[in-house]
Amino acid sequence: MTNKAADEYAMAATAFTVRGLSKIYGAGETEVHALRGIDLELLEGELVVLLGPSGSGKSTFLNILGGLDTPTSGSVYFRGQDITALDSGGLTRYRRDHVGFVFQFYNLIPSLTARENVALVTEIAADPLPPAEALDIVGLADRLDHFPAQLSGGEQQRVAVARAIAKKPEVLLCDEPTGALDSKTGIGVLEAIERVNQEFGTTAAIITHNAAIAGIADRVISFADGALASVHRNEQKISAAEVSW
Amino acid sequence: MSALNRKLLRDLWHIRGQALAIAVVIACGISTVVMSFGTLSSLEVTRDAYYEQQRFADVFAHLKRAPASLESEIARIGGVKRVDTRIVEAANLDVAGLDEPVLGQLISLPKRGAAKLNQIVLRRGRLPEPKRPGEVILSEPFAEAHGLSPGGHILATINGHKQRLNIVGIALSPEYIYAIGPGSLMPDDKRFGIVWMGRDAMEASFDLKSAFNNVTVSLMRATDEAQVIKRLDDLLAPWGGIGAYGREDQISHAFVANEIEELRGIGSIVPPIFLAVAAFLLNVVISRIIATERQQIGLMKAFGYSDLVVGGHYLKLVLLIASIGIILGCLAGAWLGRAVTELYTEFFRFPVLYFRLDFHVFAAAGLVSLAASGLGALGGIRAAVSLPPAVAMQPAAPTTYRRGLAGKLGLTKRLSQPTLMIMRHLGRWPFRAGLTALGISMSVAILVASLFFFDATEHMLDIYFHHGQRQDATVVFSEPRSLRAMAEIRRFPGVMATEPFRAVAVKLHHGPRSERASIAGLDSRTVLRRVLDTDLKPVSLPPTGLILSTKMAEMLDARTGQQIRIEVLEGRRPLVEVVVTAIVEEYIAAPAYMHRAALNDLMGEGRLISGVFLQVDNRYAAALYHTLKDTPAVAGVTLQTAALEAVRKTMAETLNIMMSFYVLFGSLIAFGVVYNSARVSLSERGRELASLRVLGFTRAEVSYILLGELAVLTLAALPIGCVFGVGLARLIVSNLNTELFRVPMVVTPVTFAMAMSAVIVAATVSGLIVRRRIDRFDLVAVLKTRE
């Protein structure tokens, strides 16, 4: 890291400060150390890609950042607030006010149309985008009233992205957003995420198995066996449209 | 509408089949409650209104003959509101087309205007003209039984004179809702009828000019009835009074009260059980449905919906389903209640019908159902929201299965993998499997408990008519006769055997309790009419002492060895103390027995008899009845076949109406339970089973895994359900204890078989429906989605 880059880095505000984060599932014989003392900072407006093999702990890490799960020990500060100290109600408010999620398998509500799936989230958000606008951002302006079953996989994932961004979250957490998609539709989804990151300044974290995606990140963080294997700053960031696999 | 509510409606539509099945179960539970309680309260209101409108009397008394002037003295008794005096006498009727003798109760109509009490309701025709002595009105049930109508006529032997009676009207009376002849247990409209005649004509026929032999009295509010009865008895004693009595002992009223009591006995037990079973099922099914929604719950939480909102969402879904059931149940219950009340109104021949629905019943039934579904939902929701969303959104971790004991012993090696899956699944979720089995067994139980009733009544009738009362006919004399009368009857055509009996109207006193009864004096070692012990062995009547039926003993709170005071209500009216020597179980009425000789001694009379039991050669029956009809000493003849028919008709019919509905609802509940269990299992294991299809398992093999489990649970539930059913039946039996009859605890194998078959059929049909869903699994979709 150059000095200049280090200065810039130091000057940027920190979105997340993670200290000594550990997560142990099960107990006794079946005990699994999913995370082993992670220390990390994520900056405001930064786009990070989390790489690592299955079981390396990246999903657990993302879930804890998003307030979906609680660590066994350690802390996560979001803008100075320790979210690991929040009770279930506090975590709910945290997720509702600050976090957007995109999951590998879309997790749309099958009984709601694209627009309604987005509305499900905007209805409880403080200052959301209109659902139609969010869907327009991901290029689905003409699919508003389709049910998930009537949409392709890529379209469903873009609905999920629209749903995540519609409330204008400070944080966008994506777990394998392209995992179930072919490269063309996957890139479309990445473009949507990139656009939100750039236009709204949303801090975004993307989990992927696909190293090709790493190119769009400001930083690439690799996990192995519950610990950080490397943190690599992308000197030559490419746009999602340039990605191919 | 918010997206969440839209989801709610679409989800509801998506599970409409299952939701409907749940709603039907609730509806069945509720409608039985609403129907039963609605019918009961309506019957009472209707009866009371009928009594009120027709001025049904409160106290009744019969006497030999009193001057009309006594009426004003009776009216002066404190608390008496109205007095009505009249002439009531028996007559032998001869109706065309019936060989057997028919007994008529002649009742005088006032010389002008309506009676002051016990007014008749004229259904057809008109009142008799005072100037035409042969004109009469017949009671409607009697007229209908013989197809008689105004314009027709009957022949009657009135005080020894044959007379033609012209029918001018048909009427009902609150006093004879049930018309029961002397010596009969049950109404028999063919052989006993009420005939209303002009007062003048009756005075002339019975030589009762300016006199009466029957008086009825109505009381002012808050009057001590016992006191009035005592004063009335004192007044009537010099005129041959045989004891006044209140409504409680008025035979028709007692009968109607008993019938309503029986309905209440069943109606207050079975419907709440149905509702409880429905609520239980609801609870189980709902919590399992919620459990299958775990991933969506996790997702909503991930978006920031609070536990409260997510919980509320599912609670709304559940309460919506419950509400559909409640509304269906209330509507169906109200509708059925009205229909059933109409049936009963017709049955009791109430000329009016007041249908009353108690709001409290609706409210209570609705609340129970809402609470049961709410609690069921909360259990499932709590489990789902307590998980961190990251975990909830994941499919549940593979459950740790274990090799069972059989596996460790190597017994499972011969079993196919699908069979092992069934066994392991059951073994892994014993509680859930247990609940499902329990639900199914409950449906078997309610079927057993509603079907057993038919067995029990048949058994009761069998004991009564084929073991206890084996005579073909009972002849009752108008006055006690010597044994020579029996000898004479024995010579009548077709009489094969005779047994004498003496029947005496008494009041039994024990401590503070007293009951009107008739003591039957029988000979020991009889063949036709026998007193039986609980093992159906004939009891030989001891030379002294009183034998009580269990019901009479219960009413008097008397035990073997205790002294009972007998107040005889006829003849010289002696008052004596007698020891209870035995208590016998009798299911019908509440009789008391003595040795005939002991009863004669008690009466201070010679060897008199009140009547004779006959064994009749059927070939000569017509001739015999003809002879009996022309025998002046014979007051009435009861035929056993007719009596059996009458009992079956009156006793069974009333309850059968209700029980048939219970069987119907029991079957619906059974189906709802099994269908829901199958559907929930399918949604819980759909993915797993679809994956097996992907792996190359055939539809049949996959169906076997799911339906095999259901079959195992159903089979396990059947015997348990039978045991529960017997328990419920016992509860009903203990509640069905009226003076009129008790129900023996008898459940035949046929009932068990029918209940179990109904549930097996329900299980099979549900299985087939679920099987069709397995056949339509979208395998590609399974592969594409998460997990």
mmCIF file with all atom_site columns, N, CA and C in Angstrom, chain A residues 63 67-69 88 92 95-96 101 103 105 107 109-113 116 119-121 123-124 147 163 167, chain B residues 1-4 6-7 10-11 296 299 301-307 388-391 393 784-787:
data_model
loop_
_atom_site.group_PDB
_atom_site.id
_atom_site.type_symbol
_atom_site.label_atom_id
_atom_site.label_alt_id
_atom_site.label_comp_id
_atom_site.label_asym_id
_atom_site.label_entity_id
_atom_site.label_seq_id
_atom_site.pdbx_PDB_ins_code
_atom_site.Cartn_x
_atom_site.Cartn_y
_atom_site.Cartn_z
_atom_site.occupancy
_atom_site.B_iso_or_equiv
_atom_site.pdbx_formal_charge
_atom_site.auth_seq_id
_atom_site.auth_comp_id
_atom_site.auth_asym_id
_atom_site.auth_atom_id
_atom_site.pdbx_PDB_model_num
ATOM 1   N N  . ASN A 1 63  ? -23.212 -12.582 7.944   1.00 0.00 ? 63  ASN A N  1
ATOM 2   C CA . ASN A 1 63  ? -24.447 -12.660 8.727   1.00 0.00 ? 63  ASN A CA 1
ATOM 3   C C  . ASN A 1 63  ? -24.337 -11.858 10.023  1.00 0.00 ? 63  ASN A C  1
ATOM 4   N N  . GLY A 1 67  ? -26.355 -8.429  11.268  1.00 0.00 ? 67  GLY A N  1
ATOM 5   C CA . GLY A 1 67  ? -27.255 -8.572  12.409  1.00 0.00 ? 67  GLY A CA 1
ATOM 6   C C  . GLY A 1 67  ? -28.201 -9.756  12.273  1.00 0.00 ? 67  GLY A C  1
ATOM 7   N N  . LEU A 1 68  ? -27.824 -10.714 11.438  1.00 0.00 ? 68  LEU A N  1
ATOM 8   C CA . LEU A 1 68  ? -28.645 -11.911 11.283  1.00 0.00 ? 68  LEU A CA 1
ATOM 9   C C  . LEU A 1 68  ? -28.229 -12.981 12.271  1.00 0.00 ? 68  LEU A C  1
ATOM 10  N N  . ASP A 1 69  ? -27.064 -12.840 12.809  1.00 0.00 ? 69  ASP A N  1
ATOM 11  C CA . ASP A 1 69  ? -26.538 -13.852 13.717  1.00 0.00 ? 69  ASP A CA 1
ATOM 12  C C  . ASP A 1 69  ? -25.692 -13.122 14.762  1.00 0.00 ? 69  ASP A C  1
ATOM 13  N N  . SER A 1 88  ? -32.349 -8.672  20.551  1.00 0.00 ? 88  SER A N  1
ATOM 14  C CA . SER A 1 88  ? -33.013 -9.048  19.310  1.00 0.00 ? 88  SER A CA 1
ATOM 15  C C  . SER A 1 88  ? -33.803 -7.878  18.720  1.00 0.00 ? 88  SER A C  1
ATOM 16  N N  . THR A 1 92  ? -33.122 -6.046  15.151  1.00 0.00 ? 92  THR A N  1
ATOM 17  C CA . THR A 1 92  ? -34.197 -5.878  14.165  1.00 0.00 ? 92  THR A CA 1
ATOM 18  C C  . THR A 1 92  ? -34.208 -4.449  13.645  1.00 0.00 ? 92  THR A C  1
ATOM 19  N N  . ARG A 1 95  ? -31.208 -3.843  11.336  1.00 0.00 ? 95  ARG A N  1
ATOM 20  C CA . ARG A 1 95  ? -31.408 -4.398  9.994   1.00 0.00 ? 95  ARG A CA 1
ATOM 21  C C  . ARG A 1 95  ? -32.398 -3.550  9.216   1.00 0.00 ? 95  ARG A C  1
ATOM 22  N N  . ARG A 1 96  ? -33.484 -3.174  9.894   1.00 0.00 ? 96  ARG A N  1
ATOM 23  C CA . ARG A 1 96  ? -34.543 -2.422  9.233   1.00 0.00 ? 96  ARG A CA 1
ATOM 24  C C  . ARG A 1 96  ? -34.034 -1.057  8.744   1.00 0.00 ? 96  ARG A C  1
ATOM 25  N N  . PHE A 1 101 ? -30.101 -6.853  2.153   1.00 0.00 ? 101 PHE A N  1
ATOM 26  C CA . PHE A 1 101 ? -29.518 -8.171  1.906   1.00 0.00 ? 101 PHE A CA 1
ATOM 27  C C  . PHE A 1 101 ? -29.855 -8.678  0.517   1.00 0.00 ? 101 PHE A C  1
ATOM 28  N N  . PHE A 1 103 ? -29.468 -12.568 -1.209  1.00 0.00 ? 103 PHE A N  1
ATOM 29  C CA . PHE A 1 103 ? -29.041 -13.940 -0.922  1.00 0.00 ? 103 PHE A CA 1
ATOM 30  C C  . PHE A 1 103 ? -28.825 -14.715 -2.199  1.00 0.00 ? 103 PHE A C  1
ATOM 31  N N  . PHE A 1 105 ? -30.012 -17.577 -3.114  1.00 0.00 ? 105 PHE A N  1
ATOM 32  C CA . PHE A 1 105 ? -31.232 -18.154 -3.708  1.00 0.00 ? 105 PHE A CA 1
ATOM 33  C C  . PHE A 1 105 ? -32.403 -17.185 -3.648  1.00 0.00 ? 105 PHE A C  1
ATOM 34  N N  . ASN A 1 107 ? -34.522 -15.784 -2.246  1.00 0.00 ? 107 ASN A N  1
ATOM 35  C CA . ASN A 1 107 ? -35.426 -15.687 -1.109  1.00 0.00 ? 107 ASN A CA 1
ATOM 36  C C  . ASN A 1 107 ? -36.542 -14.677 -1.318  1.00 0.00 ? 107 ASN A C  1
ATOM 37  N N  . ILE A 1 109 ? -40.555 -13.877 -1.690  1.00 0.00 ? 109 ILE A N  1
ATOM 38  C CA . ILE A 1 109 ? -41.773 -14.486 -1.170  1.00 0.00 ? 109 ILE A CA 1
ATOM 39  C C  . ILE A 1 109 ? -42.597 -14.913 -2.381  1.00 0.00 ? 109 ILE A C  1
ATOM 40  N N  . PRO A 1 110 ? -42.801 -16.219 -2.544  1.00 0.00 ? 110 PRO A N  1
ATOM 41  C CA . PRO A 1 110 ? -43.434 -16.682 -3.787  1.00 0.00 ? 110 PRO A CA 1
ATOM 42  C C  . PRO A 1 110 ? -44.845 -16.130 -3.994  1.00 0.00 ? 110 PRO A C  1
ATOM 43  N N  . SER A 1 111 ? -45.504 -15.769 -2.887  1.00 0.00 ? 111 SER A N  1
ATOM 44  C CA . SER A 1 111 ? -46.892 -15.330 -3.039  1.00 0.00 ? 111 SER A CA 1
ATOM 45  C C  . SER A 1 111 ? -47.002 -13.838 -3.336  1.00 0.00 ? 111 SER A C  1
ATOM 46  N N  . LEU A 1 112 ? -45.866 -13.150 -3.462  1.00 0.00 ? 112 LEU A N  1
ATOM 47  C CA . LEU A 1 112 ? -45.926 -11.715 -3.758  1.00 0.00 ? 112 LEU A CA 1
ATOM 48  C C  . LEU A 1 112 ? -45.282 -11.434 -5.109  1.00 0.00 ? 112 LEU A C  1
ATOM 49  N N  . THR A 1 113 ? -45.823 -10.436 -5.831  1.00 0.00 ? 113 THR A N  1
ATOM 50  C CA . THR A 1 113 ? -45.250 -10.048 -7.116  1.00 0.00 ? 113 THR A CA 1
ATOM 51  C C  . THR A 1 113 ? -43.931 -9.315  -6.872  1.00 0.00 ? 113 THR A C  1
ATOM 52  N N  . GLU A 1 116 ? -44.505 -6.178  -5.090  1.00 0.00 ? 116 GLU A N  1
ATOM 53  C CA . GLU A 1 116 ? -44.905 -6.408  -3.694  1.00 0.00 ? 116 GLU A CA 1
ATOM 54  C C  . GLU A 1 116 ? -43.759 -6.926  -2.838  1.00 0.00 ? 116 GLU A C  1
ATOM 55  N N  . ALA A 1 119 ? -42.051 -3.923  -1.981  1.00 0.00 ? 119 ALA A N  1
ATOM 56  C CA . ALA A 1 119 ? -42.872 -3.137  -1.054  1.00 0.00 ? 119 ALA A CA 1
ATOM 57  C C  . ALA A 1 119 ? -42.809 -3.722  0.367   1.00 0.00 ? 119 ALA A C  1
ATOM 58  N N  . LEU A 1 120 ? -42.637 -5.032  0.438   1.00 0.00 ? 120 LEU A N  1
ATOM 59  C CA . LEU A 1 120 ? -42.541 -5.696  1.742   1.00 0.00 ? 120 LEU A CA 1
ATOM 60  C C  . LEU A 1 120 ? -41.478 -5.017  2.593   1.00 0.00 ? 120 LEU A C  1
ATOM 61  N N  . VAL A 1 121 ? -40.397 -4.550  1.929   1.00 0.00 ? 121 VAL A N  1
ATOM 62  C CA . VAL A 1 121 ? -39.307 -3.919  2.663   1.00 0.00 ? 121 VAL A CA 1
ATOM 63  C C  . VAL A 1 121 ? -39.515 -2.407  2.771   1.00 0.00 ? 121 VAL A C  1
ATOM 64  N N  . GLU A 1 123 ? -42.181 -0.789  2.950   1.00 0.00 ? 123 GLU A N  1
ATOM 65  C CA . GLU A 1 123 ? -43.241 -0.424  3.887   1.00 0.00 ? 123 GLU A CA 1
ATOM 66  C C  . GLU A 1 123 ? -42.728 -0.175  5.295   1.00 0.00 ? 123 GLU A C  1
ATOM 67  N N  . ILE A 1 124 ? -41.598 -0.789  5.630   1.00 0.00 ? 124 ILE A N  1
ATOM 68  C CA . ILE A 1 124 ? -41.096 -0.584  6.981   1.00 0.00 ? 124 ILE A CA 1
ATOM 69  C C  . ILE A 1 124 ? -39.825 0.264   6.985   1.00 0.00 ? 124 ILE A C  1
ATOM 70  N N  . PHE A 1 147 ? -45.046 -12.645 -10.720 1.00 0.00 ? 147 PHE A N  1
ATOM 71  C CA . PHE A 1 147 ? -44.709 -13.408 -9.516  1.00 0.00 ? 147 PHE A CA 1
ATOM 72  C C  . PHE A 1 147 ? -43.349 -14.059 -9.703  1.00 0.00 ? 147 PHE A C  1
ATOM 73  N N  . ARG A 1 163 ? -35.044 -5.124  -3.978  1.00 0.00 ? 163 ARG A N  1
ATOM 74  C CA . ARG A 1 163 ? -35.638 -5.173  -2.644  1.00 0.00 ? 163 ARG A CA 1
ATOM 75  C C  . ARG A 1 163 ? -34.618 -4.685  -1.601  1.00 0.00 ? 163 ARG A C  1
ATOM 76  N N  . LYS A 1 167 ? -34.692 0.516   0.129   1.00 0.00 ? 167 LYS A N  1
ATOM 77  C CA . LYS A 1 167 ? -34.799 1.331   1.341   1.00 0.00 ? 167 LYS A CA 1
ATOM 78  C C  . LYS A 1 167 ? -33.570 2.215   1.520   1.00 0.00 ? 167 LYS A C  1
ATOM 79  N N  . MET B 2 1   ? -53.599 -2.033  0.446   1.00 0.00 ? 1   MET B N  1
ATOM 80  C CA . MET B 2 1   ? -53.299 -3.159  1.338   1.00 0.00 ? 1   MET B CA 1
ATOM 81  C C  . MET B 2 1   ? -51.808 -3.349  1.408   1.00 0.00 ? 1   MET B C  1
ATOM 82  N N  . SER B 2 2   ? -51.285 -3.601  2.575   1.00 0.00 ? 2   SER B N  1
ATOM 83  C CA . SER B 2 2   ? -49.835 -3.750  2.700   1.00 0.00 ? 2   SER B CA 1
ATOM 84  C C  . SER B 2 2   ? -49.408 -5.059  2.058   1.00 0.00 ? 2   SER B C  1
ATOM 85  N N  . ALA B 2 3   ? -48.113 -5.093  1.686   1.00 0.00 ? 3   ALA B N  1
ATOM 86  C CA . ALA B 2 3   ? -47.580 -6.287  1.032   1.00 0.00 ? 3   ALA B CA 1
ATOM 87  C C  . ALA B 2 3   ? -47.739 -7.504  1.939   1.00 0.00 ? 3   ALA B C  1
ATOM 88  N N  . LEU B 2 4   ? -47.610 -7.254  3.238   1.00 0.00 ? 4   LEU B N  1
ATOM 89  C CA . LEU B 2 4   ? -47.689 -8.355  4.198   1.00 0.00 ? 4   LEU B CA 1
ATOM 90  C C  . LEU B 2 4   ? -49.096 -8.962  4.212   1.00 0.00 ? 4   LEU B C  1
ATOM 91  N N  . ARG B 2 6   ? -51.183 -8.753  1.772   1.00 0.00 ? 6   ARG B N  1
ATOM 92  C CA . ARG B 2 6   ? -51.407 -9.398  0.482   1.00 0.00 ? 6   ARG B CA 1
ATOM 93  C C  . ARG B 2 6   ? -50.820 -10.807 0.516   1.00 0.00 ? 6   ARG B C  1
ATOM 94  N N  . LYS B 2 7   ? -49.660 -10.885 1.117   1.00 0.00 ? 7   LYS B N  1
ATOM 95  C CA . LYS B 2 7   ? -49.020 -12.206 1.273   1.00 0.00 ? 7   LYS B CA 1
ATOM 96  C C  . LYS B 2 7   ? -49.932 -13.134 2.059   1.00 0.00 ? 7   LYS B C  1
ATOM 97  N N  . ARG B 2 10  ? -52.745 -14.346 -0.134  1.00 0.00 ? 10  ARG B N  1
ATOM 98  C CA . ARG B 2 10  ? -52.292 -15.293 -1.157  1.00 0.00 ? 10  ARG B CA 1
ATOM 99  C C  . ARG B 2 10  ? -51.861 -16.604 -0.518  1.00 0.00 ? 10  ARG B C  1
ATOM 100 N N  . ASP B 2 11  ? -51.208 -16.515 0.654   1.00 0.00 ? 11  ASP B N  1
ATOM 101 C CA . ASP B 2 11  ? -50.803 -17.746 1.353   1.00 0.00 ? 11  ASP B CA 1
ATOM 102 C C  . ASP B 2 11  ? -52.034 -18.556 1.716   1.00 0.00 ? 11  ASP B C  1
ATOM 103 N N  . GLN B 2 296 ? -39.332 -18.377 5.637   1.00 0.00 ? 296 GLN B N  1
ATOM 104 C CA . GLN B 2 296 ? -39.917 -17.057 5.344   1.00 0.00 ? 296 GLN B CA 1
ATOM 105 C C  . GLN B 2 296 ? -39.907 -16.167 6.582   1.00 0.00 ? 296 GLN B C  1
ATOM 106 N N  . LEU B 2 299 ? -36.532 -14.756 6.792   1.00 0.00 ? 299 LEU B N  1
ATOM 107 C CA . LEU B 2 299 ? -36.333 -13.730 5.780   1.00 0.00 ? 299 LEU B CA 1
ATOM 108 C C  . LEU B 2 299 ? -36.958 -12.405 6.219   1.00 0.00 ? 299 LEU B C  1
ATOM 109 N N  . LYS B 2 301 ? -37.524 -11.447 9.132   1.00 0.00 ? 301 LYS B N  1
ATOM 110 C CA . LYS B 2 301 ? -36.728 -10.887 10.225  1.00 0.00 ? 301 LYS B CA 1
ATOM 111 C C  . LYS B 2 301 ? -35.462 -10.249 9.675   1.00 0.00 ? 301 LYS B C  1
ATOM 112 N N  . ALA B 2 302 ? -34.880 -10.864 8.650   1.00 0.00 ? 302 ALA B N  1
ATOM 113 C CA . ALA B 2 302 ? -33.664 -10.305 8.066   1.00 0.00 ? 302 ALA B CA 1
ATOM 114 C C  . ALA B 2 302 ? -33.932 -8.909  7.511   1.00 0.00 ? 302 ALA B C  1
ATOM 115 N N  . PHE B 2 303 ? -35.129 -8.696  7.005   1.00 0.00 ? 303 PHE B N  1
ATOM 116 C CA . PHE B 2 303 ? -35.463 -7.374  6.468   1.00 0.00 ? 303 PHE B CA 1
ATOM 117 C C  . PHE B 2 303 ? -35.723 -6.360  7.560   1.00 0.00 ? 303 PHE B C  1
ATOM 118 N N  . GLY B 2 304 ? -35.793 -6.808  8.774   1.00 0.00 ? 304 GLY B N  1
ATOM 119 C CA . GLY B 2 304 ? -36.014 -5.866  9.849   1.00 0.00 ? 304 GLY B CA 1
ATOM 120 C C  . GLY B 2 304 ? -37.428 -5.854  10.394  1.00 0.00 ? 304 GLY B C  1
ATOM 121 N N  . TYR B 2 305 ? -38.233 -6.841  10.007  1.00 0.00 ? 305 TYR B N  1
ATOM 122 C CA . TYR B 2 305 ? -39.546 -6.948  10.645  1.00 0.00 ? 305 TYR B CA 1
ATOM 123 C C  . TYR B 2 305 ? -39.338 -7.503  12.048  1.00 0.00 ? 305 TYR B C  1
ATOM 124 N N  . SER B 2 306 ? -40.026 -6.909  13.005  1.00 0.00 ? 306 SER B N  1
ATOM 125 C CA . SER B 2 306 ? -39.806 -7.353  14.385  1.00 0.00 ? 306 SER B CA 1
ATOM 126 C C  . SER B 2 306 ? -40.519 -8.683  14.627  1.00 0.00 ? 306 SER B C  1
ATOM 127 N N  . ASP B 2 307 ? -40.110 -9.355  15.692  1.00 0.00 ? 307 ASP B N  1
ATOM 128 C CA . ASP B 2 307 ? -40.728 -10.628 16.068  1.00 0.00 ? 307 ASP B CA 1
ATOM 129 C C  . ASP B 2 307 ? -42.238 -10.455 16.193  1.00 0.00 ? 307 ASP B C  1
ATOM 130 N N  . PRO B 2 388 ? -31.983 -17.055 15.345  1.00 0.00 ? 388 PRO B N  1
ATOM 131 C CA . PRO B 2 388 ? -31.430 -15.906 14.628  1.00 0.00 ? 388 PRO B CA 1
ATOM 132 C C  . PRO B 2 388 ? -31.831 -16.054 13.167  1.00 0.00 ? 388 PRO B C  1
ATOM 133 N N  . PRO B 2 389 ? -32.129 -14.936 12.482  1.00 0.00 ? 389 PRO B N  1
ATOM 134 C CA . PRO B 2 389 ? -32.615 -15.033 11.102  1.00 0.00 ? 389 PRO B CA 1
ATOM 135 C C  . PRO B 2 389 ? -31.678 -15.820 10.207  1.00 0.00 ? 389 PRO B C  1
ATOM 136 N N  . ALA B 2 390 ? -30.367 -15.701 10.442  1.00 0.00 ? 390 ALA B N  1
ATOM 137 C CA . ALA B 2 390 ? -29.413 -16.418 9.580   1.00 0.00 ? 390 ALA B CA 1
ATOM 138 C C  . ALA B 2 390 ? -29.656 -17.905 9.663   1.00 0.00 ? 390 ALA B C  1
ATOM 139 N N  . VAL B 2 391 ? -30.025 -18.372 10.859  1.00 0.00 ? 391 VAL B N  1
ATOM 140 C CA . VAL B 2 391 ? -30.263 -19.796 11.051  1.00 0.00 ? 391 VAL B CA 1
ATOM 141 C C  . VAL B 2 391 ? -31.645 -20.170 10.514  1.00 0.00 ? 391 VAL B C  1
ATOM 142 N N  . MET B 2 393 ? -33.282 -18.842 8.170   1.00 0.00 ? 393 MET B N  1
ATOM 143 C CA . MET B 2 393 ? -33.367 -18.828 6.715   1.00 0.00 ? 393 MET B CA 1
ATOM 144 C C  . MET B 2 393 ? -32.747 -20.065 6.094   1.00 0.00 ? 393 MET B C  1
ATOM 145 N N  . LYS B 2 784 ? -33.388 -26.636 -8.483  1.00 0.00 ? 784 LYS B N  1
ATOM 146 C CA . LYS B 2 784 ? -32.972 -25.266 -8.718  1.00 0.00 ? 784 LYS B CA 1
ATOM 147 C C  . LYS B 2 784 ? -32.957 -24.426 -7.449  1.00 0.00 ? 784 LYS B C  1
ATOM 148 N N  . THR B 2 785 ? -33.862 -24.724 -6.545  1.00 0.00 ? 785 THR B N  1
ATOM 149 C CA . THR B 2 785 ? -33.942 -23.863 -5.372  1.00 0.00 ? 785 THR B CA 1
ATOM 150 C C  . THR B 2 785 ? -32.953 -24.285 -4.306  1.00 0.00 ? 785 THR B C  1
ATOM 151 N N  . ARG B 2 786 ? -32.928 -23.507 -3.287  1.00 0.00 ? 786 ARG B N  1
ATOM 152 C CA . ARG B 2 786 ? -31.893 -23.640 -2.271  1.00 0.00 ? 786 ARG B CA 1
ATOM 153 C C  . ARG B 2 786 ? -31.934 -24.993 -1.578  1.00 0.00 ? 786 ARG B C  1
ATOM 154 N N  . GLU B 2 787 ? -30.926 -25.226 -0.844  1.00 0.00 ? 787 GLU B N  1
ATOM 155 C CA . GLU B 2 787 ? -30.649 -26.416 -0.049  1.00 0.00 ? 787 GLU B CA 1
ATOM 156 C C  . GLU B 2 787 ? -29.645 -27.280 -0.775  1.00 0.00 ? 787 GLU B C  1
#
